[in-house]
Amino acid sequence: MANKKKKSVALKLRNYFVTGVIVLIPIGFTLYLSKFLINFSTRLVPSGLNPNTYLTYAIPGIEIILTIIFITVVGGLSLSFLGKKFLQIIDDLFKRIPILRTIYSAIGQMTDSFRNQEGNKKSVVLVEYPRKDAWAVGFATKENSGEIKSKTNKNLINVFVPTTPNPTSGFLLMIPKEDLIYLDMSFEEASKFIVSAGTSKPKN
């Protein structure tokens, strides 16, 4: 009888521990991500514009608000006539610097590709990766052309497969078009699905 009670208590404690881990993982991840965003935003905001440098008590998260405001203002100005001219000058300048132009052009093309696919429900695909009968969600960026197409003699689609829970890193795969399964999932829904490790439910 005593052994059964001990086993019952041990089982309860183990269940409590597992439940605690399940509860704390999303909380811990959210707090870690919040801390990362605050630290990153602190570097973006100049000390002269950051109220926390001269206030008696620091206001946590104010750097994020200032960064969001700054990005929004830059976005608004970039749509104006003078803003477009200024961005064109910056664009031309970056494209003339030998090493920087390679990175800048690649990031610019990737950004344009994903921006153009917003709302396009035919950019999210399923690919068999990393082995047969194992599937991963990816983003079809564009159809391959040039030397790669001519030497493989295949209609290859460039697919970016993000990692979980950080979708900013991942793998570039070139998959035959007939091997892809196109989903009706939007870009936003697919991103949420990847970040949540498959726990979020896409809208029907």
mmCIF file of C-alpha atoms in Angstrom:
data_model
loop_
_atom_site.group_PDB
_atom_site.id
_atom_site.type_symbol
_atom_site.label_atom_id
_atom_site.label_comp_id
_atom_site.label_asym_id
_atom_site.label_seq_id
_atom_site.Cartn_x
_atom_site.Cartn_y
_atom_site.Cartn_z
ATOM 1 C CA MET A 1 0.000 0.000 0.000
ATOM 2 C CA ALA A 2 2.831 2.358 0.938
ATOM 3 C CA ASN A 3 4.623 1.578 -2.336
ATOM 4 C CA LYS A 4 1.466 2.401 -4.322
ATOM 5 C CA LYS A 5 1.159 5.752 -2.532
ATOM 6 C CA LYS A 6 4.820 6.519 -3.222
ATOM 7 C CA LYS A 7 4.356 5.647 -6.903
ATOM 8 C CA SER A 8 1.192 7.770 -7.023
ATOM 9 C CA VAL A 9 3.001 10.764 -5.479
ATOM 10 C CA ALA A 10 5.997 10.285 -7.781
ATOM 11 C CA LEU A 11 3.677 10.068 -10.804
ATOM 12 C CA LYS A 12 1.868 13.254 -9.771
ATOM 13 C CA LEU A 13 5.158 15.081 -9.237
ATOM 14 C CA ARG A 14 6.396 13.943 -12.657
ATOM 15 C CA ASN A 15 3.150 15.105 -14.278
ATOM 16 C CA TYR A 16 3.443 18.442 -12.480
ATOM 17 C CA PHE A 17 7.020 18.810 -13.694
ATOM 18 C CA VAL A 18 6.117 18.008 -17.313
ATOM 19 C CA THR A 19 3.144 20.388 -17.168
ATOM 20 C CA GLY A 20 5.397 23.078 -15.700
ATOM 21 C CA VAL A 21 7.873 22.651 -18.553
ATOM 22 C CA ILE A 22 5.078 22.873 -21.133
ATOM 23 C CA VAL A 23 3.729 26.049 -19.490
ATOM 24 C CA LEU A 24 7.120 27.720 -19.066
ATOM 25 C CA ILE A 25 8.558 27.043 -22.553
ATOM 26 C CA PRO A 26 6.286 29.522 -24.418
ATOM 27 C CA ILE A 27 6.570 32.052 -21.547
ATOM 28 C CA GLY A 28 10.359 31.730 -21.476
ATOM 29 C CA PHE A 29 10.642 31.958 -25.258
ATOM 30 C CA THR A 30 8.398 35.047 -25.318
ATOM 31 C CA LEU A 31 10.430 36.734 -22.560
ATOM 32 C CA TYR A 32 13.699 35.860 -24.310
ATOM 33 C CA LEU A 33 12.408 37.222 -27.613
ATOM 34 C CA SER A 34 11.156 40.380 -25.854
ATOM 35 C CA LYS A 35 14.556 40.897 -24.228
ATOM 36 C CA PHE A 36 16.271 40.400 -27.591
ATOM 37 C CA LEU A 37 13.961 42.955 -29.249
ATOM 38 C CA ILE A 38 14.514 45.487 -26.457
ATOM 39 C CA ASN A 39 18.312 45.081 -26.608
ATOM 40 C CA PHE A 40 18.283 45.293 -30.403
ATOM 41 C CA SER A 41 16.025 48.350 -30.380
ATOM 42 C CA THR A 42 18.241 50.029 -27.772
ATOM 43 C CA ARG A 43 21.148 49.910 -30.235
ATOM 44 C CA LEU A 44 18.986 51.347 -33.012
ATOM 45 C CA VAL A 45 17.735 54.328 -31.001
ATOM 46 C CA PRO A 46 20.439 57.027 -30.454
ATOM 47 C CA SER A 47 21.053 57.824 -26.785
ATOM 48 C CA GLY A 48 20.022 61.448 -27.346
ATOM 49 C CA LEU A 49 16.564 60.328 -28.529
ATOM 50 C CA ASN A 50 16.105 57.593 -25.944
ATOM 51 C CA PRO A 51 14.111 58.868 -22.912
ATOM 52 C CA ASN A 52 15.628 56.124 -20.743
ATOM 53 C CA THR A 53 19.010 57.900 -20.852
ATOM 54 C CA TYR A 54 17.721 60.904 -18.892
ATOM 55 C CA LEU A 55 14.640 59.620 -17.049
ATOM 56 C CA THR A 56 14.928 58.701 -13.367
ATOM 57 C CA TYR A 57 13.292 55.338 -13.996
ATOM 58 C CA ALA A 58 13.832 53.363 -17.185
ATOM 59 C CA ILE A 59 10.675 52.467 -19.094
ATOM 60 C CA PRO A 60 11.055 48.905 -20.426
ATOM 61 C CA GLY A 61 10.087 48.481 -24.049
ATOM 62 C CA ILE A 62 10.054 52.167 -24.969
ATOM 63 C CA GLU A 63 12.898 51.495 -27.433
ATOM 64 C CA ILE A 64 10.643 49.082 -29.344
ATOM 65 C CA ILE A 65 7.908 51.739 -29.604
ATOM 66 C CA LEU A 66 10.417 54.342 -30.814
ATOM 67 C CA THR A 67 11.846 51.864 -33.332
ATOM 68 C CA ILE A 68 8.365 51.051 -34.687
ATOM 69 C CA ILE A 69 7.602 54.778 -34.998
ATOM 70 C CA PHE A 70 10.942 55.360 -36.736
ATOM 71 C CA ILE A 71 10.413 52.507 -39.221
ATOM 72 C CA THR A 72 6.861 53.739 -39.933
ATOM 73 C CA VAL A 73 8.087 57.300 -40.553
ATOM 74 C CA VAL A 74 10.853 56.031 -42.868
ATOM 75 C CA GLY A 75 8.284 53.941 -44.745
ATOM 76 C CA GLY A 76 6.011 56.964 -45.149
ATOM 77 C CA LEU A 77 8.837 59.219 -46.337
ATOM 78 C CA SER A 78 10.054 56.579 -48.800
ATOM 79 C CA LEU A 79 6.705 56.765 -50.609
ATOM 80 C CA SER A 80 7.056 60.515 -51.199
ATOM 81 C CA PHE A 81 8.690 61.982 -54.318
ATOM 82 C CA LEU A 82 11.807 63.207 -52.472
ATOM 83 C CA GLY A 83 11.996 59.964 -50.503
ATOM 84 C CA LYS A 84 12.013 57.879 -53.687
ATOM 85 C CA LYS A 85 14.763 60.057 -55.172
ATOM 86 C CA PHE A 86 16.852 59.736 -52.011
ATOM 87 C CA LEU A 87 16.413 55.950 -51.901
ATOM 88 C CA GLN A 88 17.388 55.753 -55.571
ATOM 89 C CA ILE A 89 20.642 57.598 -54.784
ATOM 90 C CA ILE A 90 21.365 55.224 -51.863
ATOM 91 C CA ASP A 91 20.499 52.244 -54.074
ATOM 92 C CA ASP A 92 22.880 53.384 -56.830
ATOM 93 C CA LEU A 93 25.629 54.083 -54.279
ATOM 94 C CA PHE A 94 25.406 50.633 -52.659
ATOM 95 C CA LYS A 95 25.401 48.907 -56.055
ATOM 96 C CA ARG A 96 28.733 50.553 -56.936
ATOM 97 C CA ILE A 97 30.638 49.282 -53.890
ATOM 98 C CA PRO A 98 32.268 45.938 -54.927
ATOM 99 C CA ILE A 99 31.634 43.690 -51.890
ATOM 100 C CA LEU A 100 28.614 45.498 -50.492
ATOM 101 C CA ARG A 101 26.691 45.435 -53.781
ATOM 102 C CA THR A 102 26.623 41.609 -53.793
ATOM 103 C CA ILE A 103 25.061 41.421 -50.316
ATOM 104 C CA TYR A 104 22.779 44.404 -50.896
ATOM 105 C CA SER A 105 21.453 43.119 -54.233
ATOM 106 C CA ALA A 106 20.847 39.600 -52.879
ATOM 107 C CA ILE A 107 18.947 40.861 -49.824
ATOM 108 C CA GLY A 108 17.006 43.330 -51.982
ATOM 109 C CA GLN A 109 15.939 40.611 -54.417
ATOM 110 C CA MET A 110 14.893 38.308 -51.598
ATOM 111 C CA THR A 111 12.879 41.098 -49.919
ATOM 112 C CA ASP A 112 11.156 42.013 -53.190
ATOM 113 C CA SER A 113 10.384 38.363 -53.858
ATOM 114 C CA PHE A 114 8.645 37.833 -50.522
ATOM 115 C CA ARG A 115 6.925 41.226 -50.679
ATOM 116 C CA ASN A 116 5.457 40.420 -54.090
ATOM 117 C CA GLN A 117 4.166 37.105 -52.740
ATOM 118 C CA GLU A 118 2.109 38.656 -49.934
ATOM 119 C CA GLY A 119 -1.437 37.500 -50.383
ATOM 120 C CA ASN A 120 -0.373 35.070 -53.102
ATOM 121 C CA LYS A 121 -1.588 31.719 -51.809
ATOM 122 C CA LYS A 122 0.387 29.775 -54.401
ATOM 123 C CA SER A 123 3.847 30.542 -53.008
ATOM 124 C CA VAL A 124 3.631 28.169 -50.020
ATOM 125 C CA VAL A 125 4.666 24.630 -50.883
ATOM 126 C CA LEU A 126 5.280 21.211 -49.357
ATOM 127 C CA VAL A 127 8.593 19.532 -50.150
ATOM 128 C CA GLU A 128 9.939 16.105 -49.244
ATOM 129 C CA TYR A 129 12.809 17.130 -46.977
ATOM 130 C CA PRO A 130 15.201 16.027 -45.523
ATOM 131 C CA ARG A 131 14.256 12.508 -46.737
ATOM 132 C CA LYS A 132 11.478 10.695 -48.578
ATOM 133 C CA ASP A 133 8.121 10.701 -46.772
ATOM 134 C CA ALA A 134 9.294 13.528 -44.488
ATOM 135 C CA TRP A 135 7.666 16.845 -45.421
ATOM 136 C CA ALA A 136 8.606 20.473 -44.827
ATOM 137 C CA VAL A 137 6.802 23.754 -45.505
ATOM 138 C CA GLY A 138 8.704 26.077 -47.815
ATOM 139 C CA PHE A 139 8.293 29.193 -49.942
ATOM 140 C CA ALA A 140 8.632 28.962 -53.710
ATOM 141 C CA THR A 141 10.574 32.092 -54.641
ATOM 142 C CA LYS A 142 11.037 31.813 -58.411
ATOM 143 C CA GLU A 143 11.585 29.443 -61.295
ATOM 144 C CA ASN A 144 15.232 28.624 -61.929
ATOM 145 C CA SER A 145 16.851 29.593 -65.201
ATOM 146 C CA GLY A 146 20.246 29.978 -66.834
ATOM 147 C CA GLU A 147 23.134 27.583 -66.333
ATOM 148 C CA ILE A 148 21.485 25.497 -63.607
ATOM 149 C CA LYS A 149 18.428 24.814 -65.762
ATOM 150 C CA SER A 150 20.421 24.075 -68.897
ATOM 151 C CA LYS A 151 22.800 21.644 -67.165
ATOM 152 C CA THR A 152 20.134 19.757 -65.219
ATOM 153 C CA ASN A 153 17.579 19.792 -68.044
ATOM 154 C CA LYS A 154 14.869 20.140 -65.409
ATOM 155 C CA ASN A 155 12.251 22.742 -64.578
ATOM 156 C CA LEU A 156 13.537 23.596 -61.107
ATOM 157 C CA ILE A 157 11.829 25.892 -58.616
ATOM 158 C CA ASN A 158 13.876 27.731 -55.987
ATOM 159 C CA VAL A 159 12.374 26.927 -52.584
ATOM 160 C CA PHE A 160 13.367 28.510 -49.275
ATOM 161 C CA VAL A 161 12.760 26.134 -46.346
ATOM 162 C CA PRO A 162 12.880 28.087 -43.029
ATOM 163 C CA THR A 163 13.996 26.627 -39.719
ATOM 164 C CA THR A 164 11.895 26.509 -36.543
ATOM 165 C CA PRO A 165 11.439 28.643 -34.467
ATOM 166 C CA ASN A 166 13.696 31.151 -36.271
ATOM 167 C CA PRO A 167 12.343 31.522 -39.823
ATOM 168 C CA THR A 168 15.066 34.000 -40.823
ATOM 169 C CA SER A 169 17.491 31.107 -41.303
ATOM 170 C CA GLY A 170 16.941 28.079 -43.501
ATOM 171 C CA PHE A 171 17.932 26.224 -46.646
ATOM 172 C CA LEU A 172 17.738 27.006 -50.350
ATOM 173 C CA LEU A 173 16.559 23.946 -52.276
ATOM 174 C CA MET A 174 16.039 23.581 -56.012
ATOM 175 C CA ILE A 175 13.127 21.193 -56.499
ATOM 176 C CA PRO A 176 11.534 19.935 -59.745
ATOM 177 C CA LYS A 177 8.165 21.635 -60.167
ATOM 178 C CA GLU A 178 6.297 18.339 -60.416
ATOM 179 C CA ASP A 179 7.647 17.297 -56.987
ATOM 180 C CA LEU A 180 6.134 20.314 -55.216
ATOM 181 C CA ILE A 181 2.723 20.404 -53.584
ATOM 182 C CA TYR A 182 1.281 23.923 -53.653
ATOM 183 C CA LEU A 183 -0.806 24.841 -50.608
ATOM 184 C CA ASP A 184 -3.711 27.280 -50.198
ATOM 185 C CA MET A 185 -1.974 28.627 -47.092
ATOM 186 C CA SER A 186 -1.045 32.339 -47.112
ATOM 187 C CA PHE A 187 2.496 33.558 -46.493
ATOM 188 C CA GLU A 188 1.511 34.864 -43.044
ATOM 189 C CA GLU A 189 -0.237 31.625 -42.056
ATOM 190 C CA ALA A 190 2.735 29.543 -43.181
ATOM 191 C CA SER A 191 5.166 31.760 -41.247
ATOM 192 C CA LYS A 192 3.047 31.437 -38.100
ATOM 193 C CA PHE A 193 2.865 27.663 -38.612
ATOM 194 C CA ILE A 194 6.675 27.437 -38.852
ATOM 195 C CA VAL A 195 7.416 29.737 -35.886
ATOM 196 C CA SER A 196 4.921 27.868 -33.664
ATOM 197 C CA ALA A 197 6.552 24.526 -34.560
ATOM 198 C CA GLY A 198 3.379 23.367 -36.275
ATOM 199 C CA THR A 199 1.019 24.090 -33.388
ATOM 200 C CA SER A 200 -0.919 26.928 -35.038
ATOM 201 C CA LYS A 201 -3.929 26.073 -37.167
ATOM 202 C CA PRO A 202 -4.062 27.743 -40.608
ATOM 203 C CA LYS A 203 -7.382 29.315 -41.616
ATOM 204 C CA ASN A 204 -9.523 27.299 -44.019
#
